[in-house]
PDB file of C-alpha atoms in Angstrom:
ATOM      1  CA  UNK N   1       2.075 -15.319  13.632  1.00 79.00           C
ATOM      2  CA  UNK N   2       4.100 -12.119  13.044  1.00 86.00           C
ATOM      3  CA  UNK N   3       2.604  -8.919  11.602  1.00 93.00           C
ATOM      4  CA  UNK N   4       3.474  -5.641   9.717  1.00 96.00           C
ATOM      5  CA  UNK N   5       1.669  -2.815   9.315  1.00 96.00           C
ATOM      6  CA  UNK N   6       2.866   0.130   7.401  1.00 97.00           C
ATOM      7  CA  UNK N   7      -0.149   2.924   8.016  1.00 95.00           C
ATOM      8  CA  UNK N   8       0.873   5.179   5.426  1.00 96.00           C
ATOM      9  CA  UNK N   9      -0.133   4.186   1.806  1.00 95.00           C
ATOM     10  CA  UNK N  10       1.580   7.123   0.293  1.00 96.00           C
ATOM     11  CA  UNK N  11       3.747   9.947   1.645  1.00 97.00           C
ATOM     12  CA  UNK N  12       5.736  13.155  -0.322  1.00 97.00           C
ATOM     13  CA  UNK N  13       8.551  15.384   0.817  1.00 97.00           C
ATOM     14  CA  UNK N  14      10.301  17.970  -0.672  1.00 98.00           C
ATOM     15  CA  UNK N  15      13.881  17.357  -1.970  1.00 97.00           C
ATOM     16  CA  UNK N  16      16.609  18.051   0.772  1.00 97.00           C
ATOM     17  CA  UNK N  17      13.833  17.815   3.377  1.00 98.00           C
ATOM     18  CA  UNK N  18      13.220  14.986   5.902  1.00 98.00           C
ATOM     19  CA  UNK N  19      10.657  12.463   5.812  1.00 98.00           C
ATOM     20  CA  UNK N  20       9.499   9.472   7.834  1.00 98.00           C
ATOM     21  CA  UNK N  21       7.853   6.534   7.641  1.00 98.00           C
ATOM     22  CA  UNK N  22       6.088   4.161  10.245  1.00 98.00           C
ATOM     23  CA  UNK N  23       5.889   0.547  10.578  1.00 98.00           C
ATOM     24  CA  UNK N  24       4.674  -1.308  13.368  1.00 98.00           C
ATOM     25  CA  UNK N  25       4.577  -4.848  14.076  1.00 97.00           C
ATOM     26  CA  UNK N  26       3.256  -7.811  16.449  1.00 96.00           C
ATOM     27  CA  UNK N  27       5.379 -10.794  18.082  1.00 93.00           C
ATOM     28  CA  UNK N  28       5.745 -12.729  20.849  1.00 91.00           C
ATOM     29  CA  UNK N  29       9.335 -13.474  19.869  1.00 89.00           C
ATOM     30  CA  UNK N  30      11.812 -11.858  21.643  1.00 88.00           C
ATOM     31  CA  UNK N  31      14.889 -11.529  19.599  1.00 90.00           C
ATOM     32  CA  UNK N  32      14.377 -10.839  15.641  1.00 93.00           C
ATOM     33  CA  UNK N  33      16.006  -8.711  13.044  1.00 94.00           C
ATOM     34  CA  UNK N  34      14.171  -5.501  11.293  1.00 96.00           C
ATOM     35  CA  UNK N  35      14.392  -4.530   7.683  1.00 96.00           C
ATOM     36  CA  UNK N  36      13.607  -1.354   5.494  1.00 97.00           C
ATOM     37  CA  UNK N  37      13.528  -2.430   1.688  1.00 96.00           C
ATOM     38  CA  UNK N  38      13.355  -0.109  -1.138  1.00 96.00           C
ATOM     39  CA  UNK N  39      11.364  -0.982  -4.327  1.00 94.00           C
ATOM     40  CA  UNK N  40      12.116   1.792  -7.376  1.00 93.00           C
ATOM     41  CA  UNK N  41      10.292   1.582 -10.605  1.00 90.00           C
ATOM     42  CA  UNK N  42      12.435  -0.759 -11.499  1.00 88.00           C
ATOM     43  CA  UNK N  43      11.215  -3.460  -8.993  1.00 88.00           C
ATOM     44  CA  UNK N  44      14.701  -5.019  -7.516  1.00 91.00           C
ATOM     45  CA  UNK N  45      14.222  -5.203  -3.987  1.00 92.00           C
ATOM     46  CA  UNK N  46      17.228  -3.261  -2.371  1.00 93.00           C
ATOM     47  CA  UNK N  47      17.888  -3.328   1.491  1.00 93.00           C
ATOM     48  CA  UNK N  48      18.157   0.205   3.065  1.00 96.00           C
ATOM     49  CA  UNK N  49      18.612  -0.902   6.750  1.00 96.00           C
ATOM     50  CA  UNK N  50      18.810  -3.498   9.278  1.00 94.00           C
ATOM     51  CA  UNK N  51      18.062  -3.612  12.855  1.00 95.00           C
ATOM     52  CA  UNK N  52      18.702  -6.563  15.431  1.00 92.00           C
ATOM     53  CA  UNK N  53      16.259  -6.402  18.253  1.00 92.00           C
ATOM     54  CA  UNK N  54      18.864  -7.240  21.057  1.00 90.00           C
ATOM     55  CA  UNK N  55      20.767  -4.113  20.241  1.00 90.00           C
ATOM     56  CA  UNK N  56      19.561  -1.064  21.488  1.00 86.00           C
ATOM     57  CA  UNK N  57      21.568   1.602  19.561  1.00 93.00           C
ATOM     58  CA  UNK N  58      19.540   2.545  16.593  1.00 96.00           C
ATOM     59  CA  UNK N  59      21.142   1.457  12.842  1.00 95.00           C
ATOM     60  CA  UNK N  60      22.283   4.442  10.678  1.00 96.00           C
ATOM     61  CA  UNK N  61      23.288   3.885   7.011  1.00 94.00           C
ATOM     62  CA  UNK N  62      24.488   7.572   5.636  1.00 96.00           C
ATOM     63  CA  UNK N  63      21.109   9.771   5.347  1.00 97.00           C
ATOM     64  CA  UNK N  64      18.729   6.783   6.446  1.00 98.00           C
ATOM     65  CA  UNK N  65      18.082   5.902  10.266  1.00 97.00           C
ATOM     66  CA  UNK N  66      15.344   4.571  12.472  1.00 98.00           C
ATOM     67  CA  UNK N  67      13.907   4.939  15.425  1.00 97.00           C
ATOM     68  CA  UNK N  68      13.912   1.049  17.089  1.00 97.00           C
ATOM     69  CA  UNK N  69      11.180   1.589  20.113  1.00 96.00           C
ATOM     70  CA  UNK N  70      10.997  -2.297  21.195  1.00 94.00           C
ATOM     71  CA  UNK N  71       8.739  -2.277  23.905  1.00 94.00           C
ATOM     72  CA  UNK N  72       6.291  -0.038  21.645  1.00 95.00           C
ATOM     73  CA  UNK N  73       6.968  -2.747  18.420  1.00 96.00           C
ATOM     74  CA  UNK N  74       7.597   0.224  16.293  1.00 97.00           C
ATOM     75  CA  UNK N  75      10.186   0.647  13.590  1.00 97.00           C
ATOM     76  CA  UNK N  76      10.663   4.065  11.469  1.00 98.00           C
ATOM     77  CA  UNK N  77      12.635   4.941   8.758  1.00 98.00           C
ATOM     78  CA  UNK N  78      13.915   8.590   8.748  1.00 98.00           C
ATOM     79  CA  UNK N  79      15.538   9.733   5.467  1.00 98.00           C
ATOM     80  CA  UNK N  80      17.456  12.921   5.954  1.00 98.00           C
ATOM     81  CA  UNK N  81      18.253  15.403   2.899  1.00 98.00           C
ATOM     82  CA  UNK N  82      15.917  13.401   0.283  1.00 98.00           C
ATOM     83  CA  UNK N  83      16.771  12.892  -2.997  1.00 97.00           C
ATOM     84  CA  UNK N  84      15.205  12.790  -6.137  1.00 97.00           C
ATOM     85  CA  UNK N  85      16.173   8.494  -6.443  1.00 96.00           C
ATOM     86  CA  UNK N  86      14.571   7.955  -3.026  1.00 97.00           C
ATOM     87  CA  UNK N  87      11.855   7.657  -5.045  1.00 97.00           C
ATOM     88  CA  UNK N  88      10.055   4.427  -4.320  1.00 97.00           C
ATOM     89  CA  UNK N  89       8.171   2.008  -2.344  1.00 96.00           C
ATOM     90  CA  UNK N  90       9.569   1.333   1.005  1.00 97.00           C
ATOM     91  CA  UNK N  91       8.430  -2.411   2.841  1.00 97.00           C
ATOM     92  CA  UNK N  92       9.399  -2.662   6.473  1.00 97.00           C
ATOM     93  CA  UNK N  93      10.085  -6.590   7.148  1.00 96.00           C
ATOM     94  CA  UNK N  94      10.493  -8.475  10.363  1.00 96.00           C
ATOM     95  CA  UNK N  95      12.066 -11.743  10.689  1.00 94.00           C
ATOM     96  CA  UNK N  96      12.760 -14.632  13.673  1.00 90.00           C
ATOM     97  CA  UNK N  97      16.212 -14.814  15.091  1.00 84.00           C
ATOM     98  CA  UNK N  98      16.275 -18.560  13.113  1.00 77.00           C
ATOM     99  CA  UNK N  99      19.261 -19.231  10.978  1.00 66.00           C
ATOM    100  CA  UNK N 100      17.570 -19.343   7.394  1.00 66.00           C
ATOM    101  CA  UNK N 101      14.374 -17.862   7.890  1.00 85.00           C
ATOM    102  CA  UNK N 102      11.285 -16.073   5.269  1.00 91.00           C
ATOM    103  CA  UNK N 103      10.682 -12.191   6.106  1.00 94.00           C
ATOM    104  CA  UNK N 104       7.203 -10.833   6.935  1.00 95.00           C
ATOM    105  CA  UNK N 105       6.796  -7.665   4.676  1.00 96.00           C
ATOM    106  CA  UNK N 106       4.045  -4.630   5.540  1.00 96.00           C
ATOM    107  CA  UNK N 107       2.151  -3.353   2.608  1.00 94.00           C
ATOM    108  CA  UNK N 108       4.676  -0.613   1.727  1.00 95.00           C
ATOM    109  CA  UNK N 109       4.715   3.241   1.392  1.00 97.00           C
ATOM    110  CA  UNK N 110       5.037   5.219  -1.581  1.00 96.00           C
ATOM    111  CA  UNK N 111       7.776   7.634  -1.172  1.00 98.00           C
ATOM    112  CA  UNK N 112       7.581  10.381  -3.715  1.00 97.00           C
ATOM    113  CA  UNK N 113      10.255  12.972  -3.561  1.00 97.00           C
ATOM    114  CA  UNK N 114       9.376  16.550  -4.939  1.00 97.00           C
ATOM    115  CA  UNK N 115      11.800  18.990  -6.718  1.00 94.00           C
TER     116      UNK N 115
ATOM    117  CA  UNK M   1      30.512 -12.072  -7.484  1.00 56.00           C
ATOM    118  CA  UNK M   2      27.395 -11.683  -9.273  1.00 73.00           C
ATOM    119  CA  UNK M   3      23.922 -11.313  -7.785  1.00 91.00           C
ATOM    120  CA  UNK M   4      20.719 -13.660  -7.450  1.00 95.00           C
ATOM    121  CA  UNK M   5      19.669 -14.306 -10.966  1.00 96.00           C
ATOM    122  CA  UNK M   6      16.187 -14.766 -12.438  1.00 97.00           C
ATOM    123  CA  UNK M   7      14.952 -15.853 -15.617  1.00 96.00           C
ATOM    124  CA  UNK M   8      13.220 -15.457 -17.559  1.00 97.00           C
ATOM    125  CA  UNK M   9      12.261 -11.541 -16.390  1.00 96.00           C
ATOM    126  CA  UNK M  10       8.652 -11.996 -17.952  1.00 97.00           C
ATOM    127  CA  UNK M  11       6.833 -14.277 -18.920  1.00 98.00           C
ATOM    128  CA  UNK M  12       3.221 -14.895 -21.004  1.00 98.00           C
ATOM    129  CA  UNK M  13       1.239 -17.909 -20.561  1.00 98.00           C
ATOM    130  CA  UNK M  14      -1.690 -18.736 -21.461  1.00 98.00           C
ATOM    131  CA  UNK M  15      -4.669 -19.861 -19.322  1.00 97.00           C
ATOM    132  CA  UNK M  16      -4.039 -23.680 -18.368  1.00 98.00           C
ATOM    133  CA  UNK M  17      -0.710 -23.597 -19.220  1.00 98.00           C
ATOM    134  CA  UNK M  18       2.624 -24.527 -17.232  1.00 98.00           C
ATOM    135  CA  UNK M  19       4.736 -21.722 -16.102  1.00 98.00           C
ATOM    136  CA  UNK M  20       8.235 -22.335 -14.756  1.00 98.00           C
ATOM    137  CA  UNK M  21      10.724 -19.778 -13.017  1.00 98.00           C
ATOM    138  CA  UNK M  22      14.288 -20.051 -12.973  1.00 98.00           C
ATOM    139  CA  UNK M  23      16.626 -18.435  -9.805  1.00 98.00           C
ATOM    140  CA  UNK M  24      20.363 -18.944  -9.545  1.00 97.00           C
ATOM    141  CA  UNK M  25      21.232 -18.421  -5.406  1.00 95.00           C
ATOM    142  CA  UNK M  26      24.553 -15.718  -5.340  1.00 93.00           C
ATOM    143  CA  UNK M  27      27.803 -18.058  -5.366  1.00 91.00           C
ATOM    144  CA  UNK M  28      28.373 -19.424  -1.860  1.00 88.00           C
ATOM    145  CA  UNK M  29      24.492 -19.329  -0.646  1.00 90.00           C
ATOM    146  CA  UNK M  30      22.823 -22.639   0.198  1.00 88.00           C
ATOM    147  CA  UNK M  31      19.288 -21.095   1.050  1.00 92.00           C
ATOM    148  CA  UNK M  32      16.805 -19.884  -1.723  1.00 95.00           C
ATOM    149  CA  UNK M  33      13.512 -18.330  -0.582  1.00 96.00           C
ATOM    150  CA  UNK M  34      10.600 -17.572  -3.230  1.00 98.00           C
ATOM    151  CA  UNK M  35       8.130 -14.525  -2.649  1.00 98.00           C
ATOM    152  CA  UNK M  36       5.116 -13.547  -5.040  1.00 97.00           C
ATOM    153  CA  UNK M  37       4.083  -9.861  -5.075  1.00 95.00           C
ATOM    154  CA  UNK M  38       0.477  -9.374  -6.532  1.00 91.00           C
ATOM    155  CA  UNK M  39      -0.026  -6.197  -8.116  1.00 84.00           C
ATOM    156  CA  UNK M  40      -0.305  -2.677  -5.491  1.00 80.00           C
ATOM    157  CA  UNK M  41       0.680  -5.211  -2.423  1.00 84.00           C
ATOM    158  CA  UNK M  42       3.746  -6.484  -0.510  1.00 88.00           C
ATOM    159  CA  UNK M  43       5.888  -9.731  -0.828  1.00 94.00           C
ATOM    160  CA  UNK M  44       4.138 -12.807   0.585  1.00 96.00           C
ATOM    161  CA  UNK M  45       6.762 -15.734   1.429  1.00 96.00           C
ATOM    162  CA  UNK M  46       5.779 -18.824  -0.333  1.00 97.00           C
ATOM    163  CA  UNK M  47       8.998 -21.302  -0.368  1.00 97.00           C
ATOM    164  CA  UNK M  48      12.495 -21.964   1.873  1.00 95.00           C
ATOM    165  CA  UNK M  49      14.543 -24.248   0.298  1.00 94.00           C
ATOM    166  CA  UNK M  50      18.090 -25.715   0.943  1.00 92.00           C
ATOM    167  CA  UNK M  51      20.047 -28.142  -1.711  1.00 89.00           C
ATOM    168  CA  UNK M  52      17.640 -30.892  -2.367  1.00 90.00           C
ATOM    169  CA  UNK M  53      14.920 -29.620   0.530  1.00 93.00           C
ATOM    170  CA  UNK M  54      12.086 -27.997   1.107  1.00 95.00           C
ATOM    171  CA  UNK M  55      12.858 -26.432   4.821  1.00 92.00           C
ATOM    172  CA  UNK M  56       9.517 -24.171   4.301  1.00 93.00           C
ATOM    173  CA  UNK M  57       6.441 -24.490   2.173  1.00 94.00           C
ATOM    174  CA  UNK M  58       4.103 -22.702   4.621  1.00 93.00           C
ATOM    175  CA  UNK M  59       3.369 -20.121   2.187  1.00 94.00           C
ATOM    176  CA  UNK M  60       3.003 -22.247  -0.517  1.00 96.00           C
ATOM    177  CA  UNK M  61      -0.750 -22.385  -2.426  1.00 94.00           C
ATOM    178  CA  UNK M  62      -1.477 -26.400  -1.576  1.00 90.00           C
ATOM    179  CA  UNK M  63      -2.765 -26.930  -5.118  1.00 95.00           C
ATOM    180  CA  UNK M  64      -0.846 -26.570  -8.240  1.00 97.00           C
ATOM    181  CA  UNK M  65       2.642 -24.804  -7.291  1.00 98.00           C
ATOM    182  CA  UNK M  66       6.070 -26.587  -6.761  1.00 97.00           C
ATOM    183  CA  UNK M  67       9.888 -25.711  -6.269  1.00 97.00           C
ATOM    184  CA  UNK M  68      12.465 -27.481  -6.188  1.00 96.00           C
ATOM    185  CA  UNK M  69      16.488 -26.820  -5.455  1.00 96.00           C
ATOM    186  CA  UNK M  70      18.349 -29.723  -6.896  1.00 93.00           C
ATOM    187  CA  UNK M  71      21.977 -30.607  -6.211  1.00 90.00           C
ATOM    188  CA  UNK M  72      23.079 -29.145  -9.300  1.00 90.00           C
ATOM    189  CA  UNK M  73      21.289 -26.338 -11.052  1.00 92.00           C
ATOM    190  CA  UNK M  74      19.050 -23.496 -10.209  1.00 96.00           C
ATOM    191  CA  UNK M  75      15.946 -23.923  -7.890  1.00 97.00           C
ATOM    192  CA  UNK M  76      12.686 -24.079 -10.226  1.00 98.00           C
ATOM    193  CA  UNK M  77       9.428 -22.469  -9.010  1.00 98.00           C
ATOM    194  CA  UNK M  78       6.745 -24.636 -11.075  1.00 98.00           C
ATOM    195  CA  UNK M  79       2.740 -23.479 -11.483  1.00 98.00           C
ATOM    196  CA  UNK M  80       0.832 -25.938 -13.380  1.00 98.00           C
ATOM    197  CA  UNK M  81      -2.042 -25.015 -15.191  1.00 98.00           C
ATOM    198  CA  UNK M  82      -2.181 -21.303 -14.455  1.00 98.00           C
ATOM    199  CA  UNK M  83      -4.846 -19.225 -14.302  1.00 97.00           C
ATOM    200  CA  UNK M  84      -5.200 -15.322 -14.192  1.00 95.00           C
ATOM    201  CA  UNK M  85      -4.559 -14.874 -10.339  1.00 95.00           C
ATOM    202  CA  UNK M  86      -1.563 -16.418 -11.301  1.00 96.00           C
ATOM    203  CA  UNK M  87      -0.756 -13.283 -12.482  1.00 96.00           C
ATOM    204  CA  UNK M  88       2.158 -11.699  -9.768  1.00 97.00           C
ATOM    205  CA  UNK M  89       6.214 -10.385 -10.236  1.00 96.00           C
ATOM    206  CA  UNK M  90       7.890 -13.378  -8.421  1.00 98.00           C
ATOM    207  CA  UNK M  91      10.871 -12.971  -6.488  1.00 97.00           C
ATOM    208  CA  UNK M  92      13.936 -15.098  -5.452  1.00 97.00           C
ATOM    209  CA  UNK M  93      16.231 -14.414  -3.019  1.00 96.00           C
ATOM    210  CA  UNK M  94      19.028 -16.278  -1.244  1.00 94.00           C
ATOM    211  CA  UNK M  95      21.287 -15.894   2.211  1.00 90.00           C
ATOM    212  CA  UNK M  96      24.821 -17.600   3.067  1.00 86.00           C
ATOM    213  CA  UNK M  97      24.870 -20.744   5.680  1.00 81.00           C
ATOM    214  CA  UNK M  98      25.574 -19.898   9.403  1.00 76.00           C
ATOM    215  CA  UNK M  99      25.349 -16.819  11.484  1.00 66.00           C
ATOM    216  CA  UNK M 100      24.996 -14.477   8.488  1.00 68.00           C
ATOM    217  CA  UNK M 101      21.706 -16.594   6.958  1.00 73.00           C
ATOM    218  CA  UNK M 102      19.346 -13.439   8.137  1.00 80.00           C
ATOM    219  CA  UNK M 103      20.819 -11.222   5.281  1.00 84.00           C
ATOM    220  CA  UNK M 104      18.778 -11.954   2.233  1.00 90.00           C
ATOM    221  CA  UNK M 105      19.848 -11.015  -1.077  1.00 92.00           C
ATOM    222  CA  UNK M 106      16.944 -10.605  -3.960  1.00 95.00           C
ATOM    223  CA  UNK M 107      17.008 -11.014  -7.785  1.00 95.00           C
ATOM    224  CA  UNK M 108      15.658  -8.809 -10.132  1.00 94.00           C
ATOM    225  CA  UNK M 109      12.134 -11.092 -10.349  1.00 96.00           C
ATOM    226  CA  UNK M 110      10.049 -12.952 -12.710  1.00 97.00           C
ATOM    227  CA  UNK M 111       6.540 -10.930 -13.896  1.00 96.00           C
ATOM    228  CA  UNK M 112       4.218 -13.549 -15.075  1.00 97.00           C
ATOM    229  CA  UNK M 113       1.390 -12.295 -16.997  1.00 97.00           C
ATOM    230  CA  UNK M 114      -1.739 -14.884 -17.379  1.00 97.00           C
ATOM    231  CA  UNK M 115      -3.924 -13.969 -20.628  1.00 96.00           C
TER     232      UNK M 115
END
């Protein structure tokens, strides 16, 4: 069975300053998609980023990227320039390369941006 | 094209009663996948379900809880008889057919209180 682990129960960062978060995970499979989610108060789950395993070029969506290290099974988000609406839980997710298949979610880290 | 829907967004029962949770998939998605978040943790996969199948039920509790995704209609997450550990936000969400399945889409969730 797959696993998540998110190490960091909470984290803080200054507005316009970097931050990031770890998630590491265990498999056997070899091909699989990576997810960051973001959770604000308001509780809708909103996807930040996606990774596919077989690529090796890190994803990059506007001020969020991570650092894909495969062989290490680690997955990190890096938010550049935060802002005061990063403000949230973040859950890093793994699922199989299986068309229609559930995600595996870590605990989550609460991301609290400072003004 | 409007997102996953849930209703209702809470909902009280009552010890021993029947709870039932409503998600319509986005238009065009065939797979509908049920989580339950208990309070301060992650999202636990419960359900995978395609039109009139239950692909998934892994994460299901054996005793008590049923879905459903009929032909016509929303799917229907069912808990009999609740009781207070009942007590989670439940979330839907639902991905297209074919190569673009791994793309989940979430509604806004279902907190069910247990008194």
């Amino acid at each position: 069975a797959q696993t998540v682990t998110q190490s960091q129960p909470e984290m803080s960062v200054q507005e316009a300053e970097t931050v990031t978060l770890s998630c590491t995970y265990d498999t056997s499979e070899s091909n699989y998609y990576l997810f960051w989610y973001k959770q604000p108060p308001s509780r809708q789950m909103i996807l930040v980023i996606r990774q596919e395993a077989y690529k090796q070029q890190n994803a990059t969506e506007n001020r969020f990227s991570v650092n894909f290290q495969k062989a290490a099974k680690s997955f990190s988000l890096k938010i550049s320039d935060s802002q005061l609406g990063d403000t949230a839980m973040y859950f890093c997710a793994f699922m199989k390369h299986v068309q229609g298949n559930k995600l595996v979610f870590g605990a989550g880290t609460i991301l609290r941006v400072k003004s | 094209n409007a997102g996953v829907m849930q209703n209702p967004r809470h909902l009280v029962r009552r010890r021993g009663q029947e709870a039932r949770l409503r998600c319509s998939p986005m238009k065009g998605h065939s797979h509908v996948y049920w989580y339950r978040q208990l309070p301060e943790e992650g999202l636990k996969f419960m359900v995978y379900l395609q039109k009139e199948n239950i692909i998934d039920e892994s994460g299901m509790p054996k005793e008590r809880f049923s879905a459903e995704f009929p032909k016509e209609g929303p799917s229907i997450l069912r808990i009999q008889q609740v009781v207070r550990g009942d007590s989670a936000a439940y979330f839907c969400a639902s991905s297209p057919p074919g190569a673009e399945s791994y793309e989940q889409y979430f509604g806004p969730g279902t907190r069910l209180t247990v008194t």
